[in-house]
XYZ file of C-alpha atoms in Angstrom:
636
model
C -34.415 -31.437 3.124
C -31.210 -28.788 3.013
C -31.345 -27.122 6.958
C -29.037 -24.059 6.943
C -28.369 -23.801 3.537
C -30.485 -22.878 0.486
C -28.125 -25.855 -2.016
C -27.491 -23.263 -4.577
C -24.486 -21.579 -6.271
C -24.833 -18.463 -8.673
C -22.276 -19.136 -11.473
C -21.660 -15.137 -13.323
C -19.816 -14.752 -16.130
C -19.362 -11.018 -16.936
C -17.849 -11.541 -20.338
C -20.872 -13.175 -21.842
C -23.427 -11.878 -19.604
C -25.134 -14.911 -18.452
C -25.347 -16.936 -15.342
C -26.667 -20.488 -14.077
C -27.094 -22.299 -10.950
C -25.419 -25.153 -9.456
C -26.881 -27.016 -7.075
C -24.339 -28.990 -4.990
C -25.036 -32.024 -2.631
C -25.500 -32.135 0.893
C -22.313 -33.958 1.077
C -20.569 -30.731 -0.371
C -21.467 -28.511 2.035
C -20.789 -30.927 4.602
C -17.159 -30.779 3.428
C -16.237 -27.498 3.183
C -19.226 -25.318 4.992
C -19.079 -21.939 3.047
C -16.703 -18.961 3.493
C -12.819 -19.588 2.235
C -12.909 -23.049 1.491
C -15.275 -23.215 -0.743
C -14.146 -20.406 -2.648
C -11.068 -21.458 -2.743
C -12.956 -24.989 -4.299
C -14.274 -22.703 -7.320
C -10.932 -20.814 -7.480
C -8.127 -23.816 -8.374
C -10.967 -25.351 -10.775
C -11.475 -22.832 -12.759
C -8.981 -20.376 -12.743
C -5.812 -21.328 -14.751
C -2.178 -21.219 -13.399
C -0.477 -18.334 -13.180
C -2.670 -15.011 -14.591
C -2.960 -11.962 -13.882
C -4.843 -10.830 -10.842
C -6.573 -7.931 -12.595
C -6.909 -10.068 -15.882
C -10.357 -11.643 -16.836
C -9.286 -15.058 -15.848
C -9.310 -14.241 -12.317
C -12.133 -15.957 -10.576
C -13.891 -13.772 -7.768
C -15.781 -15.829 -4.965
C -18.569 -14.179 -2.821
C -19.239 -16.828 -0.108
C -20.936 -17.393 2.953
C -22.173 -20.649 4.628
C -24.198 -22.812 6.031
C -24.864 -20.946 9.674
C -25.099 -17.714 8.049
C -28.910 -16.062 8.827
C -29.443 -18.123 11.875
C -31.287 -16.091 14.370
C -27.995 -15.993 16.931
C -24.887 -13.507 17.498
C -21.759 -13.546 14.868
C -23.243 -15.182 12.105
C -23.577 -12.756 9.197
C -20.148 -12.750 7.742
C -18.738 -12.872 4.201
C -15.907 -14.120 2.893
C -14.362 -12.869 -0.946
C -11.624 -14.901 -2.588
C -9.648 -13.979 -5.611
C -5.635 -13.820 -6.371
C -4.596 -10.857 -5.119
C -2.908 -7.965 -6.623
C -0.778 -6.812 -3.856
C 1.018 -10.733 -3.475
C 0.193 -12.852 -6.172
C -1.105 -15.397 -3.644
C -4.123 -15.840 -2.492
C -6.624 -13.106 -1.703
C -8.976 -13.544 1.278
C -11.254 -11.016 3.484
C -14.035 -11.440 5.696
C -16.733 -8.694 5.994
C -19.777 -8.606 8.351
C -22.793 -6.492 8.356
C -26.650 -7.267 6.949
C -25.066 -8.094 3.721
C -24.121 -11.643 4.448
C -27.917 -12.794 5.797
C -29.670 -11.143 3.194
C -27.403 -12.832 0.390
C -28.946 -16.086 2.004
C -32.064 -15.138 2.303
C -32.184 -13.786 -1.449
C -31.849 -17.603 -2.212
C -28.052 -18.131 -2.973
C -24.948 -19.520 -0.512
C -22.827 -18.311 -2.475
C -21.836 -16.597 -6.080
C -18.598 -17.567 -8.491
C -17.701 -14.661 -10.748
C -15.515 -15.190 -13.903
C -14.755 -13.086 -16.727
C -15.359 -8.941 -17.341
C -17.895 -6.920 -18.664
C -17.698 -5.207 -21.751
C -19.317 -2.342 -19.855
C -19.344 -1.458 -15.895
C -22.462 -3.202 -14.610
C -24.221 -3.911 -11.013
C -25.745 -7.624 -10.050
C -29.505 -7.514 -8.205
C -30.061 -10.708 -6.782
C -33.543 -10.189 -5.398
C -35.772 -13.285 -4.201
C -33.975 -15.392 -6.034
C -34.047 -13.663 -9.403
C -30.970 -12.315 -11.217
C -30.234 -9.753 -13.205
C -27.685 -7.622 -14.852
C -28.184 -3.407 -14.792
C -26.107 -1.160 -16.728
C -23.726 0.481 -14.166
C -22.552 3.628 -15.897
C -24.363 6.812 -13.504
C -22.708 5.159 -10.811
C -18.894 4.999 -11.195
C -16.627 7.884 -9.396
C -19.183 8.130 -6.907
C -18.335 7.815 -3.322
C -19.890 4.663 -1.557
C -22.528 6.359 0.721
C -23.899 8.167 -2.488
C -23.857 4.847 -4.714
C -25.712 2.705 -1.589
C -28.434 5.846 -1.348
C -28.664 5.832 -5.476
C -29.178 1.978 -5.785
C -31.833 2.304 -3.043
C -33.889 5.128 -4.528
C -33.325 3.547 -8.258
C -34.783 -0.113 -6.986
C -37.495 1.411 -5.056
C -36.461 -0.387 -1.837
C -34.536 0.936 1.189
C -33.604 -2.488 2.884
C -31.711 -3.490 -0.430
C -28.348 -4.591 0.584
C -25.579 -3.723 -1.708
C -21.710 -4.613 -1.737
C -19.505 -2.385 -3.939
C -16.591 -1.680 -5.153
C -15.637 2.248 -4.424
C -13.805 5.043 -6.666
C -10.372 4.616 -5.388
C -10.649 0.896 -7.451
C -11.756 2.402 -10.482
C -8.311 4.889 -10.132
C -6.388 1.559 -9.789
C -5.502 2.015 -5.656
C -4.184 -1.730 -5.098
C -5.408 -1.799 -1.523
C -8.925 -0.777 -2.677
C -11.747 -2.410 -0.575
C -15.260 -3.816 -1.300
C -17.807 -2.285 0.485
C -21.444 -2.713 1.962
C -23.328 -0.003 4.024
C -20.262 2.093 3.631
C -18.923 0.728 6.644
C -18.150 -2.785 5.974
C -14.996 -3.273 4.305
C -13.709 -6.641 2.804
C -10.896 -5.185 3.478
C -6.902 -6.241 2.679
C -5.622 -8.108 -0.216
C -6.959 -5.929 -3.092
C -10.447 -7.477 -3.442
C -11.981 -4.286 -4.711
C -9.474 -3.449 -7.541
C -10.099 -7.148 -8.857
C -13.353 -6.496 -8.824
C -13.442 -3.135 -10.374
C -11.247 -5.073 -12.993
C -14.532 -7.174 -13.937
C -16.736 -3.715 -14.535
C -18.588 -5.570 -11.865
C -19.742 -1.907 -9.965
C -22.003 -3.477 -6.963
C -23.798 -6.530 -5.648
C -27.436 -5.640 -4.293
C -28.979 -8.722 -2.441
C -32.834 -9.281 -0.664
C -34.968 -11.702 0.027
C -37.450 -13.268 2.170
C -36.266 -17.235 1.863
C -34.904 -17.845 5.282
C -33.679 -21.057 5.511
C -34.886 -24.321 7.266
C -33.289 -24.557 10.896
C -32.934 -28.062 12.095
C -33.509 -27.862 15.776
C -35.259 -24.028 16.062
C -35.579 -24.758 19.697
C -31.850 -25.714 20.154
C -30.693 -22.349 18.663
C -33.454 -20.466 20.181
C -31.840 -21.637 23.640
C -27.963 -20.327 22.782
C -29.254 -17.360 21.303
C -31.130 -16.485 24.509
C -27.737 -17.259 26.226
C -25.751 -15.008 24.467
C -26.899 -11.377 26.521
C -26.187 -12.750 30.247
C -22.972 -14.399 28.495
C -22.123 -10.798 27.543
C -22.851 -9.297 31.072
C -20.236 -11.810 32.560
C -17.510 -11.772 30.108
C -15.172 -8.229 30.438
C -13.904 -8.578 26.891
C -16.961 -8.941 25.277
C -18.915 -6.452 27.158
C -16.267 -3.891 26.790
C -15.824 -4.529 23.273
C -19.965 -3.843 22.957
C -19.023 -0.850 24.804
C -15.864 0.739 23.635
C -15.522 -1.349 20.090
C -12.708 -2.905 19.108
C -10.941 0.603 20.367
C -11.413 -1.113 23.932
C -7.868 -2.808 23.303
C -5.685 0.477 22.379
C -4.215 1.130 26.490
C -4.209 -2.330 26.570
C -2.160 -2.959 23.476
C -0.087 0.160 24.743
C 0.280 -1.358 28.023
C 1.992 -4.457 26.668
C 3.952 -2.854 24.343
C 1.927 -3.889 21.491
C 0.894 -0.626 19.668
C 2.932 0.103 16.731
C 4.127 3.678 17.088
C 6.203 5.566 14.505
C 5.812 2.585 11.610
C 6.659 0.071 13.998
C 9.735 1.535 15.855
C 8.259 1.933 19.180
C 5.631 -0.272 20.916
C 4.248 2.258 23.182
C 2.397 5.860 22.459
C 2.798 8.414 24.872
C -0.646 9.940 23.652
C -2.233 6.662 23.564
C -5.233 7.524 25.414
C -6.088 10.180 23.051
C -6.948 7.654 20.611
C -8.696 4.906 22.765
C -12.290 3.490 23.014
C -12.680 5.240 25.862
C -12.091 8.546 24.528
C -13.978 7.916 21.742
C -17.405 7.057 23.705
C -16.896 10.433 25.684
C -16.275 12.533 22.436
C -17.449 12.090 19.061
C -19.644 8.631 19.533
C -23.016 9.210 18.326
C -24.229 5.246 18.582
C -23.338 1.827 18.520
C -24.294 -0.592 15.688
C -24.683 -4.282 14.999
C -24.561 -7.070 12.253
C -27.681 -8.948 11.484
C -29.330 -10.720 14.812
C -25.873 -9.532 16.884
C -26.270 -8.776 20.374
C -22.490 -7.439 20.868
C -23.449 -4.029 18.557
C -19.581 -3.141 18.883
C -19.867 -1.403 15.646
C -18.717 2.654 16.031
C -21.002 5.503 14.339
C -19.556 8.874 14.967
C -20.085 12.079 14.221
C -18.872 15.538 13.744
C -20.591 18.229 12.538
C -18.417 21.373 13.715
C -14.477 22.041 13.171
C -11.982 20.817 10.465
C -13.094 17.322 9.743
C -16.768 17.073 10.027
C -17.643 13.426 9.641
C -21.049 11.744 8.267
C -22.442 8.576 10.348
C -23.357 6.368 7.436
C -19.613 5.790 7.081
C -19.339 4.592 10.932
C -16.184 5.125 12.997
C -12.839 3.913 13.241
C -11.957 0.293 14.651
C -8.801 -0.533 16.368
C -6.976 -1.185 13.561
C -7.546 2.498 11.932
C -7.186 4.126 15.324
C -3.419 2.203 15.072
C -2.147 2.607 11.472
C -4.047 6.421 10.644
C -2.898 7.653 14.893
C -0.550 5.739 16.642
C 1.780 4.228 13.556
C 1.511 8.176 12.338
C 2.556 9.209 15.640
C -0.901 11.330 15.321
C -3.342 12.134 18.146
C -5.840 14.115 16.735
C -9.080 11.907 17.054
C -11.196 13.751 14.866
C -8.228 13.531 12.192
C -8.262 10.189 12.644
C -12.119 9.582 12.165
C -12.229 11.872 9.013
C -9.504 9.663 7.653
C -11.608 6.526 8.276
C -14.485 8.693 6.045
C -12.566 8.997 3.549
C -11.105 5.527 3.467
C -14.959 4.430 3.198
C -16.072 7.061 0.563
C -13.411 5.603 -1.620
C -13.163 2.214 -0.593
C -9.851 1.552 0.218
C -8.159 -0.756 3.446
C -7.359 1.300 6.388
C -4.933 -0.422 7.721
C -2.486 -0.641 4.422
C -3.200 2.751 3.840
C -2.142 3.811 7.046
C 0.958 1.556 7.621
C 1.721 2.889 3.684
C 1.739 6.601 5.236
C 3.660 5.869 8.078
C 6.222 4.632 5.871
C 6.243 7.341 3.761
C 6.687 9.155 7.134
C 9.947 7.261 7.969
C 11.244 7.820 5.123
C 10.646 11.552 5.055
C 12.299 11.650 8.558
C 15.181 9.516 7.462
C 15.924 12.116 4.272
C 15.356 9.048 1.643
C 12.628 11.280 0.560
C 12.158 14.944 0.671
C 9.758 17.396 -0.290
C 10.114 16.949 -3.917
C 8.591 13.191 -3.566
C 5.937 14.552 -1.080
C 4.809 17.006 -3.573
C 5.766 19.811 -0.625
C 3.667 17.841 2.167
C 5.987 18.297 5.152
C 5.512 14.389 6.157
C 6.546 14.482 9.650
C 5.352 11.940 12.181
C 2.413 13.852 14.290
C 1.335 15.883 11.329
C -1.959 15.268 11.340
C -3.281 17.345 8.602
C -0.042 16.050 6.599
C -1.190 12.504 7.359
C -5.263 13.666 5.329
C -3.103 15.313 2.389
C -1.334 11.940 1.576
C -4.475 9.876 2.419
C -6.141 12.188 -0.342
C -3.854 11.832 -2.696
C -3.779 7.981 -2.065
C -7.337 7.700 -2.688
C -7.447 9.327 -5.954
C -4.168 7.924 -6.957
C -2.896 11.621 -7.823
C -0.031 13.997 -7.418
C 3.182 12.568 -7.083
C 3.113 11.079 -3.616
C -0.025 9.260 -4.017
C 0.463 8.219 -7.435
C 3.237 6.280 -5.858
C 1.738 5.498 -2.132
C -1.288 4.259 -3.660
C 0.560 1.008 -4.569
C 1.713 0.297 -1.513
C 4.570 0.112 0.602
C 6.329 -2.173 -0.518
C 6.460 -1.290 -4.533
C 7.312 2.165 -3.121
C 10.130 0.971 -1.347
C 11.389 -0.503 -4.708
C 11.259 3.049 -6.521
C 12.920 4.582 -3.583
C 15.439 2.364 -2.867
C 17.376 -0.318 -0.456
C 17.240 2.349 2.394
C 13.417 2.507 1.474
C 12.977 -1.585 2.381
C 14.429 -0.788 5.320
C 11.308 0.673 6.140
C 8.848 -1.789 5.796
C 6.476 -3.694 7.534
C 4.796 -5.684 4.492
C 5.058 -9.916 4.720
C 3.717 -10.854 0.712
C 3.374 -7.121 0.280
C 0.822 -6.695 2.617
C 1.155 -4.178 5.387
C 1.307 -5.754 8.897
C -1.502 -4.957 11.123
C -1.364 -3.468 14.789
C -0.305 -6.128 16.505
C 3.325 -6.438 17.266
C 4.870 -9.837 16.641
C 8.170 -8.509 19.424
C 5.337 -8.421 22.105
C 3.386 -11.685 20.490
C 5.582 -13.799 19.552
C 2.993 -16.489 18.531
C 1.949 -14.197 15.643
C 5.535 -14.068 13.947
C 4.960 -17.866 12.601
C 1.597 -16.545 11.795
C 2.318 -13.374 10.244
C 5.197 -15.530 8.078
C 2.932 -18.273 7.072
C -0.136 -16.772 6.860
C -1.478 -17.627 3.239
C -2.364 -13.771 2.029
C 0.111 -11.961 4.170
C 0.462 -10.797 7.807
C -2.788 -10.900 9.609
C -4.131 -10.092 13.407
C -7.580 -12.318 12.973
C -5.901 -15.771 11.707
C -4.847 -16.820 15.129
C -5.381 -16.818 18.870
C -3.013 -13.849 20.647
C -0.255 -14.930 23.233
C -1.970 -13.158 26.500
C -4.846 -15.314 26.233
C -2.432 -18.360 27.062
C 0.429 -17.214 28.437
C 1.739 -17.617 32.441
C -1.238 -17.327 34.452
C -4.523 -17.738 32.083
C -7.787 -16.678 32.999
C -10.031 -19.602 33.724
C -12.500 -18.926 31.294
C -9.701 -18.973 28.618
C -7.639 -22.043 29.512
C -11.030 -23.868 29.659
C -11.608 -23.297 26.305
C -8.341 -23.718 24.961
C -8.430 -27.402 26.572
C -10.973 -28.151 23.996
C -8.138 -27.663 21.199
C -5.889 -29.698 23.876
C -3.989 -26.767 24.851
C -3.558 -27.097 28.424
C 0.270 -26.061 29.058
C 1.103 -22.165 28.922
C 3.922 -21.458 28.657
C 6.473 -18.714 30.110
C 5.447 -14.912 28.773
C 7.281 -14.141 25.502
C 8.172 -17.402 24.740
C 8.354 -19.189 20.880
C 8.842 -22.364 22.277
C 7.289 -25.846 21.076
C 4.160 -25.085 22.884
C 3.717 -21.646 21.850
C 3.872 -23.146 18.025
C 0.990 -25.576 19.286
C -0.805 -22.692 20.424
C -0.228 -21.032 17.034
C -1.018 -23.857 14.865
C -4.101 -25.323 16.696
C -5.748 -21.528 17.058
C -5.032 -20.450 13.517
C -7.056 -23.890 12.658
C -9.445 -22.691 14.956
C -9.754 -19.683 13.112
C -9.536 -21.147 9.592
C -12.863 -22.608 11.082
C -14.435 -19.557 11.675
C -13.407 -17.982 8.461
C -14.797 -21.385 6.758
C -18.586 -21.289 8.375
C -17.897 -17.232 8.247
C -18.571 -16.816 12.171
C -18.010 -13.778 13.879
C -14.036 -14.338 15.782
C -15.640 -11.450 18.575
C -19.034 -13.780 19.304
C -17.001 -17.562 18.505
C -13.789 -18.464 19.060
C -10.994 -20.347 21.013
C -10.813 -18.052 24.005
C -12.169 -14.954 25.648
C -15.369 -14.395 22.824
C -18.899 -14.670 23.625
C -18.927 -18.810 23.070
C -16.414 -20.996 22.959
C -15.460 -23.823 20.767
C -17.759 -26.611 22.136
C -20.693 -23.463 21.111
C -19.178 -23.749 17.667
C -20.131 -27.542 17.350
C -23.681 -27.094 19.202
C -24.558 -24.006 16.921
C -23.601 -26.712 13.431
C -25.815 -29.186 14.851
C -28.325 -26.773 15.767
C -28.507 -25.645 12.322
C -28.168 -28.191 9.735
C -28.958 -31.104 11.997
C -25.580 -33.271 10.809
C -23.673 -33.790 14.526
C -20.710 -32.900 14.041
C -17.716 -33.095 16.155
C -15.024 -30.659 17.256
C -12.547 -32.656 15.130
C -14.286 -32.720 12.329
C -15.130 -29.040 11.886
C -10.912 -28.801 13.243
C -11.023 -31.149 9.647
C -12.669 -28.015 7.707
C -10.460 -25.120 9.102
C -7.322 -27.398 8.131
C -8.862 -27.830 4.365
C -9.278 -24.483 4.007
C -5.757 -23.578 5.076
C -4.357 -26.398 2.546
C -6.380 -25.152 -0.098
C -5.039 -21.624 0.338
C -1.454 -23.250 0.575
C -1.838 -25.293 -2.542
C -3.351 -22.149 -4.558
C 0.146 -20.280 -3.443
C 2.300 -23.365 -4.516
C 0.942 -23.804 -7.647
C 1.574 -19.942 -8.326
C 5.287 -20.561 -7.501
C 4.789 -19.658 -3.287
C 6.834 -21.384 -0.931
C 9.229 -21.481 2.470
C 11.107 -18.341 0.603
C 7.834 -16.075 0.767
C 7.162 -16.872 4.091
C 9.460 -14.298 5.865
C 9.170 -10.845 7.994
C 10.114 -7.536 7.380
C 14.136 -7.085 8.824
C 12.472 -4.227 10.651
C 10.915 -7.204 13.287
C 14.412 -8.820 14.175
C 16.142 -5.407 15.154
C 15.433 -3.952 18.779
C 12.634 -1.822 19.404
C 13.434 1.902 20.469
C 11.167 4.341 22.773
C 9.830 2.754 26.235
C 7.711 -0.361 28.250
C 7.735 -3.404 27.975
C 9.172 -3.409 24.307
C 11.817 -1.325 24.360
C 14.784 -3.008 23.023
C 13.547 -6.394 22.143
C 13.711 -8.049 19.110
C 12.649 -11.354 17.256
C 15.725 -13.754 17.117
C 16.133 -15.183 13.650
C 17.495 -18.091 15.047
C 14.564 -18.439 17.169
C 11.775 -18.079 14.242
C 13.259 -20.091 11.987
C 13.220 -23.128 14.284
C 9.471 -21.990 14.758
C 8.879 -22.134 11.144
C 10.179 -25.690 10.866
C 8.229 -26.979 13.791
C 5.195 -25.399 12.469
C 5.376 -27.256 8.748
C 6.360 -30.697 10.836
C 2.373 -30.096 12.778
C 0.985 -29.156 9.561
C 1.807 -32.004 7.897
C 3.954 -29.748 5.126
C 7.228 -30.254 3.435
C 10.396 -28.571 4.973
C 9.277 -25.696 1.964
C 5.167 -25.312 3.510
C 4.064 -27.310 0.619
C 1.048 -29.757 1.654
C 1.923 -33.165 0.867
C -0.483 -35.675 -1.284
C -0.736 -37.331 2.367
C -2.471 -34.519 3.738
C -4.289 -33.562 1.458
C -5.835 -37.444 1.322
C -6.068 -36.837 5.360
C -8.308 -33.994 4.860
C -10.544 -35.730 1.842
C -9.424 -33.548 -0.805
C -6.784 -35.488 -2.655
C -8.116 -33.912 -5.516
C -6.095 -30.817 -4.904
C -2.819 -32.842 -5.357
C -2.599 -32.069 -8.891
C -2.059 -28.327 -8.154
C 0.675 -29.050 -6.347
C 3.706 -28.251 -8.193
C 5.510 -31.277 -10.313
């Protein structure tokens, strides 16, 4: 008997119309445990070299794994796979939300989708049963509308559905996918490849909860996980305040990207925070399936300027950083419309607002002027300036957002050298709001990162850095990290700490776990939890090393999918804007990243990889990790 996982794989191809069902062996799921790696699995096998990301060759992968729909915290996560559109490289983003259980219990651990409609169309995967619907009343409506439609159409209001919103239809290349209008698989252009497949939605339910192996086992960390909450700061405060808990922290350290990334402090920081947020415009808190933490926002406004529905949540961290802080804009109700809108239209928050404040630089530098804004007087602090480009973005109109709705970076090449100056885009993503000058850890893992700069791929600095809380060094023993090193430092241990977390994390992102509830550090449970809740489940003891063994395949996967697409050492480089001194004030304030410095990171790093002096996986590792298979992606 399968525990934790239902043994079956929905195969869709869109350009015929049909489907079938694979049925893999324990053994597979044993190897590679859901999420990233084994999408990425589907992806190398049957998606040719070198096509086009938006082209019908392109293989999509909806995956989750083999804890997801356990009754405990931080389980109901998805992961989508496809090659982006922004890099060329890999695509990857994790969502969370009721989607991910409900995809399990409708019978299926995962779906592969090749090939493109002739005509847009939405997927029902209900009880098991599959079936194509004819998609047309729903395109160019926002996402809230679409979710309500599909509801009222299917006669069932606890349908789950994932979609792709109206920006990705209007070609946005940071466009999202979307469930309950909140959750965004977010980054990497997952939504434009799948609006490239006239695949409109995914609507999941179902009643076949899987087997657990040891009920009582789980029942017992599950009924952990509340007091665990009451003693643990981060977590609590993060059920509290959301992930907005961390902006005056972030500010404090010198970590909050202010002005695109020129400042690490914002004087009106507080303006913007968790706190603030709670007091003001916070109507409730929500939660992913079975999730005690409920650090999800819902606000509301229904007075003023920017009156703002609930269905489409609130603003995380992130959004607060890139739409306020990186936009040198206070205005929290600005801010939370902005996140609306993002959701309506289904587009990533974060590149859209690091794209802005780009555009803002540039405007205050003269490389662009009024004639490329289309009159919007793009100013840093110009909050209502900051909503016209967003809504020109999302609609991919007028002449700024034709252009901004590309992205930094292939804006930066129609406005010129001075332009690249500008940016903050590793693979031609935007870099999130965490500032590698204040963490230096996350330069190697911004640089090597397989789909571009990313905060959630590693372990942060201050969690092991001079003196460590107890709770935190404890955990991080478990990875054999035991040693922290001086604050600020990119020293040999530091790239230990990198390496081993973002492993860690390649885990989590693998059995698509929660990185608030499971993780190295400061979350709810630690590592140790991560091996007792596999057990738990499917009943296979595991070790630590061996699920250490599954975040590493997935990572070589991802690394052999770039190489074989031409990726190497070259690609896996910061923006110049990271190596030259930081103005305003704190802690920040005139450092830089030494190139000297990073580069002897970078080499270190592919030596504890196992990678060539380029970050190409050797056969040797890949025969380490029981996937020697992949070898014959690797380039010749």
């Amino acid at each position: 008997m399968a525990f934790g996982y239902q043994g079956r794989i929905l195969h869709l191809d869109l350009t015929k119309g049909t489907w079938e069902v694979e049925t893999p062996p324990e053994s597979f799921y044993r190897k590679y445990m859901g999420g990233s790696a084994m999408g990425l699995y589907y992806i190398l096998k049957n998606m040719p070299p070198g096509v086009d990301p938006l082209s019908p060759e392109n293989v999509l992968t909806l995956m989750v794994s083999v804890t997801t729909g356990a009754s405990i915290s931080g389980q109901s996560r998805i992961n989508v796979n496809a090659k982006s559109p922004i890099s060329g490289a890999i695509g990857d983003s994790q969502a969370g939300g009721f989607f991910p259980a409900e995809l399990k219990f409708a019978g299926y651990d995962g779906v592969v989708i090749k090939g493109r409609s002739p005509k847009p169309v939405y997927l029902t995967i209900m009880d098991g049963e599959v079936k194509l619907h004819d998609a047309a009343h729903l395109m160019g409506k926002p996402t809230g509308e679409v979710d309500a439609m599909l509801k009222n159409e299917l006669g069932d209001p606890k349908i789950e559905v994932m979609q792709h919103g109206p920006a990705a239809e209007k070609g946005v290349l940071f466009s999202s996918i979307v469930n309950m209008s909140n959750r965004n698989n977010g980054r990497t252009g997952m939504g434009l490849v799948m609006a490239s497949k006239n695949l409109k939605a995914v609507v999941v339910r179902g009643k076949s909860k899987p087997v657990i192996a040891d009920p009582k086992a789980l029942a017992a960390m599950n009924k952990e996980g509340p007091g665990l909450m009451a003693e643990n700061p981060d977590v609590d405060g993060l059920g509290k305040y959301g992930t907005a808990s961390v902006v005056i922290f972030q500010n404090t350290i010198g970590s909050l990207p202010t002005r695109n990334y020129t400042e690490g402090q914002f004087e009106d920081c507080e303006k913007i925070s968790g706190e603030t947020m709670y007091d003001t415009i916070l109507k409730e808190r929500d939660t992913c399936f079975a999730c005690v933490v409920r650090c999800k926002r819902v606000v509301e406004i229904q007075d003023g300027a920017h009156p703002v529905d609930p269905r489409y949540g609130g603003p995380e961290y992130e959004t607060l950083s890139t739409l306020g802080s990186y936009c040198g804009v206070s205005d929290l109700e600005a801010i939370a419309f902005a996140n609306q809108l993002c959701n309506m239209h289904g587009v990533d928050t974060i590149a859209c607002g690091a794209t802005i404040a780009f555009a803002m630089e540039c405007y205050e530098k003269g490389i662009i002027g009024k004639q490329e804004t289309g009159g919007i007087d793009l100013r840093f602090g110009n909050a209502q300036a900051m909503l016209d480009a967003l809504q020109q973005i999302v609609t991919n109109s007028g002449p700024l957002g034709s252009v901004l709705s590309q992205g930094s970076a292939r804006a930066a090449r129609m406005w010129g050298p001075a332009a690249e100056e500008c940016l903050v885009t590793v693979k031609g993503a935007e870099a999130p709001a965490h500032m590698p000058q204040a963490k230096k850890s996350l330069a190697v893992i911004y640089a090597v990162n397989p789909f571009g700069a990313d905060h959630q791929s590693s372990e942060h600095d201050p969690y092991y850095e001079g003196e460590v809380a107890p709770l935190n060094l404890n955990r991080l023993m478990a990875l054999d990290l035991k040693d922290p090193p001086e604050p600020g430092s990119l020293g040999a241990e530091k790239v230990r700490f990198a390496a081993y977390t973002q492993i860690c994390y390649s885990l989590l992102d693998t059995l698509e776990l929660c990185q608030f509830v499971f993780g190295p550090a400061w979350t709810l449970y630690g590592p140790e939890d991560i091996v007792k809740l596999v057990n738990a489940v499917t009943g296979w003891e595991v070790s630590l090393f061996e699920l250490m063994k599954v975040g590493e395949r997935r990572l070589n996967l991802m690394r052999v999918f770039n190489a074989r697409e031409g990726f190497d050492r070259k690609q896996d480089t910061l923006p110049k804007k990271f190596f030259k001194p930081l103005g305003g004030v704190g802690p920040t304030a005139g450092v830089a990243l030494d190139p000297d410095e990073f580069e002897a990171a970078l080499d270190l790093y592919y030596q504890l990889m196992g990678w060539t002096k380029e970050g190409i996986p050797t056969r040797a590792k890949l025969i380490d990790l029981g996937i020697e298979w992949a070898a014959e992606y690797l380039p010749k």
